[in-house]
PDB file of C-alpha atoms in Angstrom:
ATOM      1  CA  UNK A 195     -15.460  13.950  -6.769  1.00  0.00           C
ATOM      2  CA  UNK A 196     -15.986  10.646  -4.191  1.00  0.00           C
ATOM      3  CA  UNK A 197     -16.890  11.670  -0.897  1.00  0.00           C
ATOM      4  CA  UNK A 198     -13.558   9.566   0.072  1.00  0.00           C
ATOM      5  CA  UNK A 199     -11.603  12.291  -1.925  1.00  0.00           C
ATOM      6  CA  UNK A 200     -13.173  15.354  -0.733  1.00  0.00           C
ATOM      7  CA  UNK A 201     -13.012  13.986   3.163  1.00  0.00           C
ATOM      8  CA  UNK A 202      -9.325  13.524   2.556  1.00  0.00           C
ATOM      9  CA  UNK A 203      -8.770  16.963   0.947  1.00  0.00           C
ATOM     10  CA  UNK A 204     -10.647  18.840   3.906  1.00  0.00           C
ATOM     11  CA  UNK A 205      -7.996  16.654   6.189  1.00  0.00           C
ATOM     12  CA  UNK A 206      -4.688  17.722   4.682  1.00  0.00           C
ATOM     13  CA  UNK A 207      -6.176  21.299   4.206  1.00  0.00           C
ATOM     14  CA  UNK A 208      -6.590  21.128   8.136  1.00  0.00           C
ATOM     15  CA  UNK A 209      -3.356  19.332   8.921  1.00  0.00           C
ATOM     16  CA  UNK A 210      -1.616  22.511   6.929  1.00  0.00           C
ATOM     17  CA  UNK A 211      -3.559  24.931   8.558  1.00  0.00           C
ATOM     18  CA  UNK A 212      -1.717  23.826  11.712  1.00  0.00           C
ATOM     19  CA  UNK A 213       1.714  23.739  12.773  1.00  0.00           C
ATOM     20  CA  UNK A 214       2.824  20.799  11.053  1.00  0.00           C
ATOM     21  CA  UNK A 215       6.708  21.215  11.197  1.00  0.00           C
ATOM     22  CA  UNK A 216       6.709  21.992  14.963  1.00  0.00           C
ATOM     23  CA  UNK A 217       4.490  19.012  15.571  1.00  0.00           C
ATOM     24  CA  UNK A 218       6.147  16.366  13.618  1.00  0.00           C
ATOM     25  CA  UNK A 219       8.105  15.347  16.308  1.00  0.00           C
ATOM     26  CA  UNK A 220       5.232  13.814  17.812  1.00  0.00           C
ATOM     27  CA  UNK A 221       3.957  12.322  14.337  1.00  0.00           C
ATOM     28  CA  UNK A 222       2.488   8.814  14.852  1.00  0.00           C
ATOM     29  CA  UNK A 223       2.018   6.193  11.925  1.00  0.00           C
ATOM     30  CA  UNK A 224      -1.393   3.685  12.625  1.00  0.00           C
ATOM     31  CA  UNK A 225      -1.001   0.187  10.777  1.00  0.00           C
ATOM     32  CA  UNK A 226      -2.682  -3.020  11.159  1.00  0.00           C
ATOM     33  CA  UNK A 227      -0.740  -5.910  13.174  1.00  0.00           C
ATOM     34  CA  UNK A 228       1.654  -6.792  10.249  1.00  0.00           C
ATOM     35  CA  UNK A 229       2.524 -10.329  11.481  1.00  0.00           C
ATOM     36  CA  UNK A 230      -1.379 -11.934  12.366  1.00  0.00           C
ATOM     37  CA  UNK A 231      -3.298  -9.224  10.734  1.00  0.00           C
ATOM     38  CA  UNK A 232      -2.848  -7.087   7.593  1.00  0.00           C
ATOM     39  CA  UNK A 233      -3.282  -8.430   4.439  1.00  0.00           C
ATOM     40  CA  UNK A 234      -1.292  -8.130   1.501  1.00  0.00           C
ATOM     41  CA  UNK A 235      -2.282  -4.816  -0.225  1.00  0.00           C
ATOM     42  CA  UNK A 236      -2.734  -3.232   3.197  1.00  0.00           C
ATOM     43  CA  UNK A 237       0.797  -4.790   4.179  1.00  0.00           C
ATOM     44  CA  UNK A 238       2.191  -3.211   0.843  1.00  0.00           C
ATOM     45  CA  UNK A 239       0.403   0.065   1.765  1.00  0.00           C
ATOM     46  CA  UNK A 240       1.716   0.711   5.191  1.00  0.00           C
ATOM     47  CA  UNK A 241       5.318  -0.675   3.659  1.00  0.00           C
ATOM     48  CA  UNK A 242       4.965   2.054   1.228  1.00  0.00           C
ATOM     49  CA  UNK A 243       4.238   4.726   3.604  1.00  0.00           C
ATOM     50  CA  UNK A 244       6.749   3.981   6.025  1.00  0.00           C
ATOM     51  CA  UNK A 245       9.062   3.816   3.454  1.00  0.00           C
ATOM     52  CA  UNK A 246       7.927   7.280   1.555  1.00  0.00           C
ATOM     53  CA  UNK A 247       8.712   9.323   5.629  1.00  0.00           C
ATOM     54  CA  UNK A 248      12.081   7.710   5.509  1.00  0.00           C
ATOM     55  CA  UNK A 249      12.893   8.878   2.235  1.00  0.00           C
ATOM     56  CA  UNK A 250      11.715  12.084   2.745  1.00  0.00           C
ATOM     57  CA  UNK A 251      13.879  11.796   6.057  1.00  0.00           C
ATOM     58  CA  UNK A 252      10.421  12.937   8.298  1.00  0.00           C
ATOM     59  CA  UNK A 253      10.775  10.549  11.566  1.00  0.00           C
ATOM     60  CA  UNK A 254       7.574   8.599  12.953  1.00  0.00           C
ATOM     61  CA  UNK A 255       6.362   6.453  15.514  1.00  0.00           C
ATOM     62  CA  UNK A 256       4.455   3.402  14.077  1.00  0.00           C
ATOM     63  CA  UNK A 257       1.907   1.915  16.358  1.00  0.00           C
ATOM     64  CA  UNK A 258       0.251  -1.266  15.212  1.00  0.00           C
ATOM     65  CA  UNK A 259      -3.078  -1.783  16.218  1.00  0.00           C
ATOM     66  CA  UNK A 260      -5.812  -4.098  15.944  1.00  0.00           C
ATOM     67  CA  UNK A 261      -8.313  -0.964  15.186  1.00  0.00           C
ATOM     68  CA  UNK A 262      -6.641   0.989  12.349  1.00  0.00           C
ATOM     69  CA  UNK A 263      -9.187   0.250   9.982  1.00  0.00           C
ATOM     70  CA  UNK A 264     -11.705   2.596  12.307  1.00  0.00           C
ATOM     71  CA  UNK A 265      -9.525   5.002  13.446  1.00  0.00           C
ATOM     72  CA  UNK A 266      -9.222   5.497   9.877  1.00  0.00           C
ATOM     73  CA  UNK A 267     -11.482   9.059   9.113  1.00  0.00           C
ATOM     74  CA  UNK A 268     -12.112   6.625   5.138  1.00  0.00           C
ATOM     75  CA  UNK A 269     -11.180   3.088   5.789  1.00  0.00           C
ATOM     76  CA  UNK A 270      -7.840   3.521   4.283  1.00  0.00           C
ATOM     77  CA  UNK A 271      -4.669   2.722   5.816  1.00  0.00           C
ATOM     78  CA  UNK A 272      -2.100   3.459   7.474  1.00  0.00           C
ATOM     79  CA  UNK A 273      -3.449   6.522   9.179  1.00  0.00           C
ATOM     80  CA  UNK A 274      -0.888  10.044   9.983  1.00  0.00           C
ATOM     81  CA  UNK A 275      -1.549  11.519  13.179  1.00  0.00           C
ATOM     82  CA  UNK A 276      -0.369  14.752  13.531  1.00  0.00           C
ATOM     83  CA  UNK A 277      -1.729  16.720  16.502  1.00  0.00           C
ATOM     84  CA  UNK A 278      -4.966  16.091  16.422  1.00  0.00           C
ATOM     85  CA  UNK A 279      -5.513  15.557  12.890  1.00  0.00           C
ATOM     86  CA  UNK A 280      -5.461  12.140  11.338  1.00  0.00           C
ATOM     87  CA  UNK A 281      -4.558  11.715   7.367  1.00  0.00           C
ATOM     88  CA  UNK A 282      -5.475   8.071   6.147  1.00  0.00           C
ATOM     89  CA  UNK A 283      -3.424   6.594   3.213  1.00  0.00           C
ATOM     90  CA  UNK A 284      -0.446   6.736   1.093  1.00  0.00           C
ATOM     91  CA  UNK A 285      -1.762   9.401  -1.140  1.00  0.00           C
ATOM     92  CA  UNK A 286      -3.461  11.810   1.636  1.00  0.00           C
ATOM     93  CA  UNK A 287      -0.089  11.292   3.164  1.00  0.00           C
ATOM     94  CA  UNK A 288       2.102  11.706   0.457  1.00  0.00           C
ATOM     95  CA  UNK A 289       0.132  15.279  -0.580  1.00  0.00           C
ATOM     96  CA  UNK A 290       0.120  16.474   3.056  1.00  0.00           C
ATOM     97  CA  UNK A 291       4.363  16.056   3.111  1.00  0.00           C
ATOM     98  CA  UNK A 292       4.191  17.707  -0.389  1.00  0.00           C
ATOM     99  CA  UNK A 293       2.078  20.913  -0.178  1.00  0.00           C
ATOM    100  CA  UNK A 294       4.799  21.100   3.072  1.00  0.00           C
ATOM    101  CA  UNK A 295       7.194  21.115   0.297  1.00  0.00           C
ATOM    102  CA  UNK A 296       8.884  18.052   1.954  1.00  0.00           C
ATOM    103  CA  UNK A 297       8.149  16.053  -1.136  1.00  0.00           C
ATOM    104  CA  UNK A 298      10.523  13.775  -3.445  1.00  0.00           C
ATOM    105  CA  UNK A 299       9.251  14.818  -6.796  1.00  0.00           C
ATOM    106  CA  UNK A 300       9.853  18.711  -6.906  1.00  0.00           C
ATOM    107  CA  UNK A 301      12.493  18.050  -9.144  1.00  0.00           C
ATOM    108  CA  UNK A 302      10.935  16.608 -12.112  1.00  0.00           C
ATOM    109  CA  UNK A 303       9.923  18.522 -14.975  1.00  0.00           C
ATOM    110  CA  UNK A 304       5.310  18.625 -15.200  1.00  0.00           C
ATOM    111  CA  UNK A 305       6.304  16.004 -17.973  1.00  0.00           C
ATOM    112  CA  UNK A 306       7.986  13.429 -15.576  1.00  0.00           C
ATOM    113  CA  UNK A 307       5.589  13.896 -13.040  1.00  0.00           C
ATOM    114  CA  UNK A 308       3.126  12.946 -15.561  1.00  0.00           C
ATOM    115  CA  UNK A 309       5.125   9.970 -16.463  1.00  0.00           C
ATOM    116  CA  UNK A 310       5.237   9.169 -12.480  1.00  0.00           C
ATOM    117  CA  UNK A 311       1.746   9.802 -12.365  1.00  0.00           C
ATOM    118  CA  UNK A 312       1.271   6.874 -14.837  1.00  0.00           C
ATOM    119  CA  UNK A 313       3.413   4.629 -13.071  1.00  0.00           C
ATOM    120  CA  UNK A 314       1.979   5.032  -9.622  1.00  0.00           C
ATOM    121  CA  UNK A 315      -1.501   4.557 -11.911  1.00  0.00           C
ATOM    122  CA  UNK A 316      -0.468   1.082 -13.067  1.00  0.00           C
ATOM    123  CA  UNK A 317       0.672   0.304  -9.089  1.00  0.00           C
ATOM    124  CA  UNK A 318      -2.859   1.269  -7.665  1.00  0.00           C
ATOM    125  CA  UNK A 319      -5.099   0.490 -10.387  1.00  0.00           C
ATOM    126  CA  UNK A 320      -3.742  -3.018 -11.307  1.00  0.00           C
ATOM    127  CA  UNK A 321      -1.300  -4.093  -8.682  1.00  0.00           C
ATOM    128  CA  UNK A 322      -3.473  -3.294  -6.016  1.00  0.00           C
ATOM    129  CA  UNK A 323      -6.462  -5.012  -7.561  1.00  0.00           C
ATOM    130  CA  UNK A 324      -4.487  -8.072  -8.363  1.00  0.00           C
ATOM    131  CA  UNK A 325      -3.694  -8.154  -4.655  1.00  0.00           C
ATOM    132  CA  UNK A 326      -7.019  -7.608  -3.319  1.00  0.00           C
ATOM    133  CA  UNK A 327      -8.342 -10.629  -5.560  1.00  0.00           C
ATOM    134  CA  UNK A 328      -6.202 -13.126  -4.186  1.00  0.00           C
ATOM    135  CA  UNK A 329      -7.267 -11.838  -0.988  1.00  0.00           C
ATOM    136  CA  UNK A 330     -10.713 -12.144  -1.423  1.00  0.00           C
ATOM    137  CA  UNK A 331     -11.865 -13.698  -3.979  1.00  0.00           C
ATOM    138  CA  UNK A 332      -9.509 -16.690  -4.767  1.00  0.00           C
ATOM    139  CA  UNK A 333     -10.840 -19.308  -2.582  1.00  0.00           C
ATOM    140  CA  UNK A 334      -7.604 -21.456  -1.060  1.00  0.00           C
ATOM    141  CA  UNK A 335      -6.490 -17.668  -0.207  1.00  0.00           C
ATOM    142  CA  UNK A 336      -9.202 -16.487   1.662  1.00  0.00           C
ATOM    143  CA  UNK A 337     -10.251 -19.761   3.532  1.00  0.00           C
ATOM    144  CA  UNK A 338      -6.483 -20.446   4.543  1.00  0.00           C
ATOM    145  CA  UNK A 339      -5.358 -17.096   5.347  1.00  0.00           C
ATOM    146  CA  UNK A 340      -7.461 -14.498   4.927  1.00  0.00           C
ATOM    147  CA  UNK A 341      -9.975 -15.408   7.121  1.00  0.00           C
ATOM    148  CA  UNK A 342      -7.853 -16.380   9.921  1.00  0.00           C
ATOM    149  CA  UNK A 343      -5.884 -13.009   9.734  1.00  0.00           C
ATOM    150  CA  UNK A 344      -8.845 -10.746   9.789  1.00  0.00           C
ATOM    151  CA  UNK A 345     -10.268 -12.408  12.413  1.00  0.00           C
ATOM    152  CA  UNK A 346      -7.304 -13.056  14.622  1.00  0.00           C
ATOM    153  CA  UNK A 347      -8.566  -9.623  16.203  1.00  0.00           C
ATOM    154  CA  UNK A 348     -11.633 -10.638  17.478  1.00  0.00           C
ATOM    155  CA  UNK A 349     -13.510 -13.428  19.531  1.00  0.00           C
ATOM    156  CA  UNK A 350     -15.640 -16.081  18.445  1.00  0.00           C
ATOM    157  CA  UNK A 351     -18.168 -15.687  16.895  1.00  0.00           C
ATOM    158  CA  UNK A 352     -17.278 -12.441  15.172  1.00  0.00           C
ATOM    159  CA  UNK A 353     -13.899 -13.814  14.091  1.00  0.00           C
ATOM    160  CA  UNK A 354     -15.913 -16.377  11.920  1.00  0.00           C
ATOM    161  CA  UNK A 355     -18.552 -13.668  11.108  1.00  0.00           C
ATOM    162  CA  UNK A 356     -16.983 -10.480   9.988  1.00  0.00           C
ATOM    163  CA  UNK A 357     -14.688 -12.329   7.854  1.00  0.00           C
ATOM    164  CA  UNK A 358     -17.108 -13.022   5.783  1.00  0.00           C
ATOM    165  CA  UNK A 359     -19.485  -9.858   5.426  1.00  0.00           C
ATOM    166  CA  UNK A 360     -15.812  -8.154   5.040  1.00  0.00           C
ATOM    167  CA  UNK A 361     -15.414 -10.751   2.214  1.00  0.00           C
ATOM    168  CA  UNK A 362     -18.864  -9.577   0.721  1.00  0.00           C
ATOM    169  CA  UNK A 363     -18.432  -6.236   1.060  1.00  0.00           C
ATOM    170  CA  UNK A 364     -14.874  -6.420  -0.622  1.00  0.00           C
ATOM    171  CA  UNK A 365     -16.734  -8.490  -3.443  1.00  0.00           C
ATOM    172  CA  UNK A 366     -19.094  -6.280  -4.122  1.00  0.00           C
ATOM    173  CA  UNK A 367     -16.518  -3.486  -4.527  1.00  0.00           C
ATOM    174  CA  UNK A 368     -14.009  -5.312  -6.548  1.00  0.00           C
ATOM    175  CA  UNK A 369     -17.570  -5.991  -8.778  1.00  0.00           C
ATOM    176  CA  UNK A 370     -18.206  -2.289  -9.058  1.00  0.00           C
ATOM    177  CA  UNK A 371     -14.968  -2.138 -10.747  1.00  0.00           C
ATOM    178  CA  UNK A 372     -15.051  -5.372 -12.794  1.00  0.00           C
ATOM    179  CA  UNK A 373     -12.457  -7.333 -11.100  1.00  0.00           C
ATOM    180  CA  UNK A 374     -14.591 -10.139  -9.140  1.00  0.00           C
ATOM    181  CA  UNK A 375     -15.518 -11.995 -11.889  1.00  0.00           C
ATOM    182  CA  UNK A 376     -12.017 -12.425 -13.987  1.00  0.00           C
ATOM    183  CA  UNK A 377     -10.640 -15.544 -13.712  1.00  0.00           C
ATOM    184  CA  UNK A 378      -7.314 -16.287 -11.756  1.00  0.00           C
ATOM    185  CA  UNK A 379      -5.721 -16.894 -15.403  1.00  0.00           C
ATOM    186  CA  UNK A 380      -7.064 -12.856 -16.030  1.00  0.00           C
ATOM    187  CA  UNK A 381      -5.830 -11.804 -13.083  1.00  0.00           C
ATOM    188  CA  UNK A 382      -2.469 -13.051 -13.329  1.00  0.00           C
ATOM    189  CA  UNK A 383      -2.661 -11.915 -17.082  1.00  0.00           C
ATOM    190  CA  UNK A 384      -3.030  -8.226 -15.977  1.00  0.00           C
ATOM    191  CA  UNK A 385      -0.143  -8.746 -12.944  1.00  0.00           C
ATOM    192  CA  UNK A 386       2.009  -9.956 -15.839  1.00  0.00           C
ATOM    193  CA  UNK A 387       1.317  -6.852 -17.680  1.00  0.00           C
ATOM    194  CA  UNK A 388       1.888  -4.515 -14.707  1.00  0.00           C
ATOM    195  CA  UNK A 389       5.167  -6.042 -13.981  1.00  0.00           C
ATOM    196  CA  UNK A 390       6.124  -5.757 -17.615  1.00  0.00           C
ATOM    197  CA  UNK A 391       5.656  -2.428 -17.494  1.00  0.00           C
ATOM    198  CA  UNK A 392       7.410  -1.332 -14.604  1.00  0.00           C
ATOM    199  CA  UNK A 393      10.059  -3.230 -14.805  1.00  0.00           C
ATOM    200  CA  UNK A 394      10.733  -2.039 -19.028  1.00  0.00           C
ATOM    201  CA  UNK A 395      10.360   1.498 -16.764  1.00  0.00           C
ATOM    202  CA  UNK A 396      13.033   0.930 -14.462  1.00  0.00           C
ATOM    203  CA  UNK A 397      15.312  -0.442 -16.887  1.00  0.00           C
ATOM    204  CA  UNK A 398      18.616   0.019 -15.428  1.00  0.00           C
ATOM    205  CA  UNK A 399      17.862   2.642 -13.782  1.00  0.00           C
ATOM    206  CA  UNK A 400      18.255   2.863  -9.776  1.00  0.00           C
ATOM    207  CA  UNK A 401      14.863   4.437  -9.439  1.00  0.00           C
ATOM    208  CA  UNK A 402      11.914   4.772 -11.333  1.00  0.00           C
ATOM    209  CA  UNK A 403      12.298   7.923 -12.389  1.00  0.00           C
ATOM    210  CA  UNK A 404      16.331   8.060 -12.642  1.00  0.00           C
ATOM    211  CA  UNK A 405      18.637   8.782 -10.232  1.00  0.00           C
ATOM    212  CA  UNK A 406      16.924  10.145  -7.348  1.00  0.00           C
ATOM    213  CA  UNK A 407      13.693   8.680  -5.428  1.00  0.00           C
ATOM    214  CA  UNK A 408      10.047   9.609  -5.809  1.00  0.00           C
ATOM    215  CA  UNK A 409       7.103   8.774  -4.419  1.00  0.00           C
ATOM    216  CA  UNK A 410       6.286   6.008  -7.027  1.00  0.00           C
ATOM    217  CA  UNK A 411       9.026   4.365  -5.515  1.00  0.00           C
ATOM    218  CA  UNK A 412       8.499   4.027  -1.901  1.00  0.00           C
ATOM    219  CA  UNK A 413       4.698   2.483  -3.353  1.00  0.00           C
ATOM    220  CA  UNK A 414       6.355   0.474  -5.792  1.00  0.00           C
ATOM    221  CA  UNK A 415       8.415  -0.805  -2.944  1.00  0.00           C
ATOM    222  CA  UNK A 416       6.184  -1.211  -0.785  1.00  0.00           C
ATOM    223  CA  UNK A 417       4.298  -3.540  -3.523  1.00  0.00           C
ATOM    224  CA  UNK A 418       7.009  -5.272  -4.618  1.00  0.00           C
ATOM    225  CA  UNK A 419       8.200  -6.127  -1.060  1.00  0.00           C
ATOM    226  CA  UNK A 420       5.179  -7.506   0.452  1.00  0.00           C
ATOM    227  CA  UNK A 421       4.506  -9.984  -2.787  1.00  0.00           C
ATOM    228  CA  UNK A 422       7.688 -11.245  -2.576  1.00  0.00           C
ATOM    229  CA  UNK A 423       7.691 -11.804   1.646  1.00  0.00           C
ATOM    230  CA  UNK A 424       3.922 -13.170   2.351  1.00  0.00           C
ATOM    231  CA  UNK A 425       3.719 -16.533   1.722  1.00  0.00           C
ATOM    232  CA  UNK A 426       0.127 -17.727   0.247  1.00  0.00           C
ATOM    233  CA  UNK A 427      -1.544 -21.057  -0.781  1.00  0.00           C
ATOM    234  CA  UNK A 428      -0.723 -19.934  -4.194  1.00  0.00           C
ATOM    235  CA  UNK A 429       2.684 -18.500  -5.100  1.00  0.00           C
ATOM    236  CA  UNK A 430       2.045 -17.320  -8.511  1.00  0.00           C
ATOM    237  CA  UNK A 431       2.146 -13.493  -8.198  1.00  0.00           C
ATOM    238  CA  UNK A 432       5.392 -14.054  -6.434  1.00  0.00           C
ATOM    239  CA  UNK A 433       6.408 -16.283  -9.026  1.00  0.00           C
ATOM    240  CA  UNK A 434       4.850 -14.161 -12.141  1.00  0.00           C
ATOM    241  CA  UNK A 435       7.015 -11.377 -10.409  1.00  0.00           C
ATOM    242  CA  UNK A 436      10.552 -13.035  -9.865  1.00  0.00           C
ATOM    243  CA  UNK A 437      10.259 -13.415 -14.054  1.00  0.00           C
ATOM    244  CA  UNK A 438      11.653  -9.527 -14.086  1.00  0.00           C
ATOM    245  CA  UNK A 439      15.051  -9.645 -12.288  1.00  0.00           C
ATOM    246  CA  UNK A 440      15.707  -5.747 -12.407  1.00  0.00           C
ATOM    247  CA  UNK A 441      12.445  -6.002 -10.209  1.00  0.00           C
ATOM    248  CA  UNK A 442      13.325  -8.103  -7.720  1.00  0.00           C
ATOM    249  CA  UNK A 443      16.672  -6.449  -7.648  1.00  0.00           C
ATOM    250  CA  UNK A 444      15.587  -2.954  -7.326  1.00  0.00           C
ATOM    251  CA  UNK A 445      13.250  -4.203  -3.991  1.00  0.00           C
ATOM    252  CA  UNK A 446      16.612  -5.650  -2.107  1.00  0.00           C
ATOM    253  CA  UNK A 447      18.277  -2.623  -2.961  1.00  0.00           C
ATOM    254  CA  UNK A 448      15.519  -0.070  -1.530  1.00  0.00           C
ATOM    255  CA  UNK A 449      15.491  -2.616   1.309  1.00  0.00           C
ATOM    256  CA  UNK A 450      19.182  -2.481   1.429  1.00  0.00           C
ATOM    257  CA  UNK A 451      19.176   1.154   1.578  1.00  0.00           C
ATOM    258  CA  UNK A 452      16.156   2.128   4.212  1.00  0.00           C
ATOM    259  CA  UNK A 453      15.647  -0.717   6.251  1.00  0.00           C
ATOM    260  CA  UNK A 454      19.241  -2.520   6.767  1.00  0.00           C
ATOM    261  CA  UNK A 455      21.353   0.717   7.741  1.00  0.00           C
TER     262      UNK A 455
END
């Protein structure tokens, strides 16, 4: 087990030890300043977190801040305050509102929810990645805009600094995990392949996993959402993704549904 994971568990175990449905009230969603700030994935993760509470009808007050990075008990954003606990990410967030038996998948048979397991697999583990490449390692990306955005928080000189050990360290972990040396061709290979996927999935279907939402969906919103909204130097994740109408479709009708009523 990471250290990540097992910090995370002992945070949800403590969040459930306390009076969570008393105390939601005061619930408070952390996020990165979505117009100067976040960058894609993390704009696609807070999306899909915000999206997940108001699906699972659980009311919160998003602050944005220019810190949420370090407030952050891992790194991982947005970050769940509840009391004085603080759950980081869409996953310690999504099992917190579960093991509260406020979840969206306690329908589904152990079958499906392997089957939305997968799905939320091919979101994190190539989606994601996809994202975080453009971000950091395609050049005309991170010299035109991601640069600028992570260092809109700061003053010269770290806004011209930490951009660049961030861009490093981000290198070095999308190395670890044999991403930093594809080639943008590769990359948009395995997008290609993740949108084929989902979007063969979906099908006609109004949600990923039939009728009623899940999890998967408020991250595949989320996902979907943010690549088709931030514009980039390149456009051809946007573009790779507008090849699967039911796609594109399916995120103006979540959209439609949570954030235009």
């Amino acid at each position: 087990m990471a250290a990540g994971d097992s910090v995370l568990i002992g945070l949800v175990e403590e969040a459930l030890s306390m009076h969570v449905d008393s105390e939601w009230h005061e619930a408070k969603l952390y996020t990165p300043f979505f117009k100067d700030q976040a960058q894609l994935y993390e704009f696609a993760d807070c999306l899909a977190v915000q999206t997940f509470l108001r699906m699972a009808q659980l009311p919160v007050q998003t602050k944005q801040r220019p810190n949420t990075e370090f407030i952050s008990p891992t790194g991982e954003m947005p970050v769940l305050q509840i009391g004085s606990v603080l759950i980081p990410g869409f996953t310690g967030i999504v099992d917190l509102v579960r093991k509260k038996e406020a979840g969206l998948s306690s329908h589904l048979t152990e079958v499906q929810k392997a089957d939305m397991a997968a799905q939320i697999a091919v979101i994190d583990n190539i989606l994601r990645r996809v994202e975080m490449y453009i971000v950091w390692v395609h050049d005309e990306t991170y010299s035109v805009v991601t640069s600028t955005r992570f260092g809109s928080v700061y003053k010269w000189p770290l806004s011209t600094v930490l951009p660049i050990l961030k861009r490093r360290e981000m290198r070095e972990k999308l190395t670890s995990i044999d991403w930093a040396n594809k080639t943008v061709v590769e990359v948009m290979e395995a997008a290609d392949k993740a949108f084929r996927c989902l979007s063969s999935h979906l099908g006609t279907q109004d949600f990923l996993m039939g009728s009623r939402v899940t999890e998967a969906d408020a991250l595949l919103f989320g996902h979907l959402f943010a690549i088709l909204t931030t514009r980039l130097p390149t456009m051809e994740l946007s573009n790779a993704l507008r090849k699967y109408p039911n796609l594109v479709e399916y995120a103006e009708r979540v959209e439609n549904e949570y954030f235009k009523k």
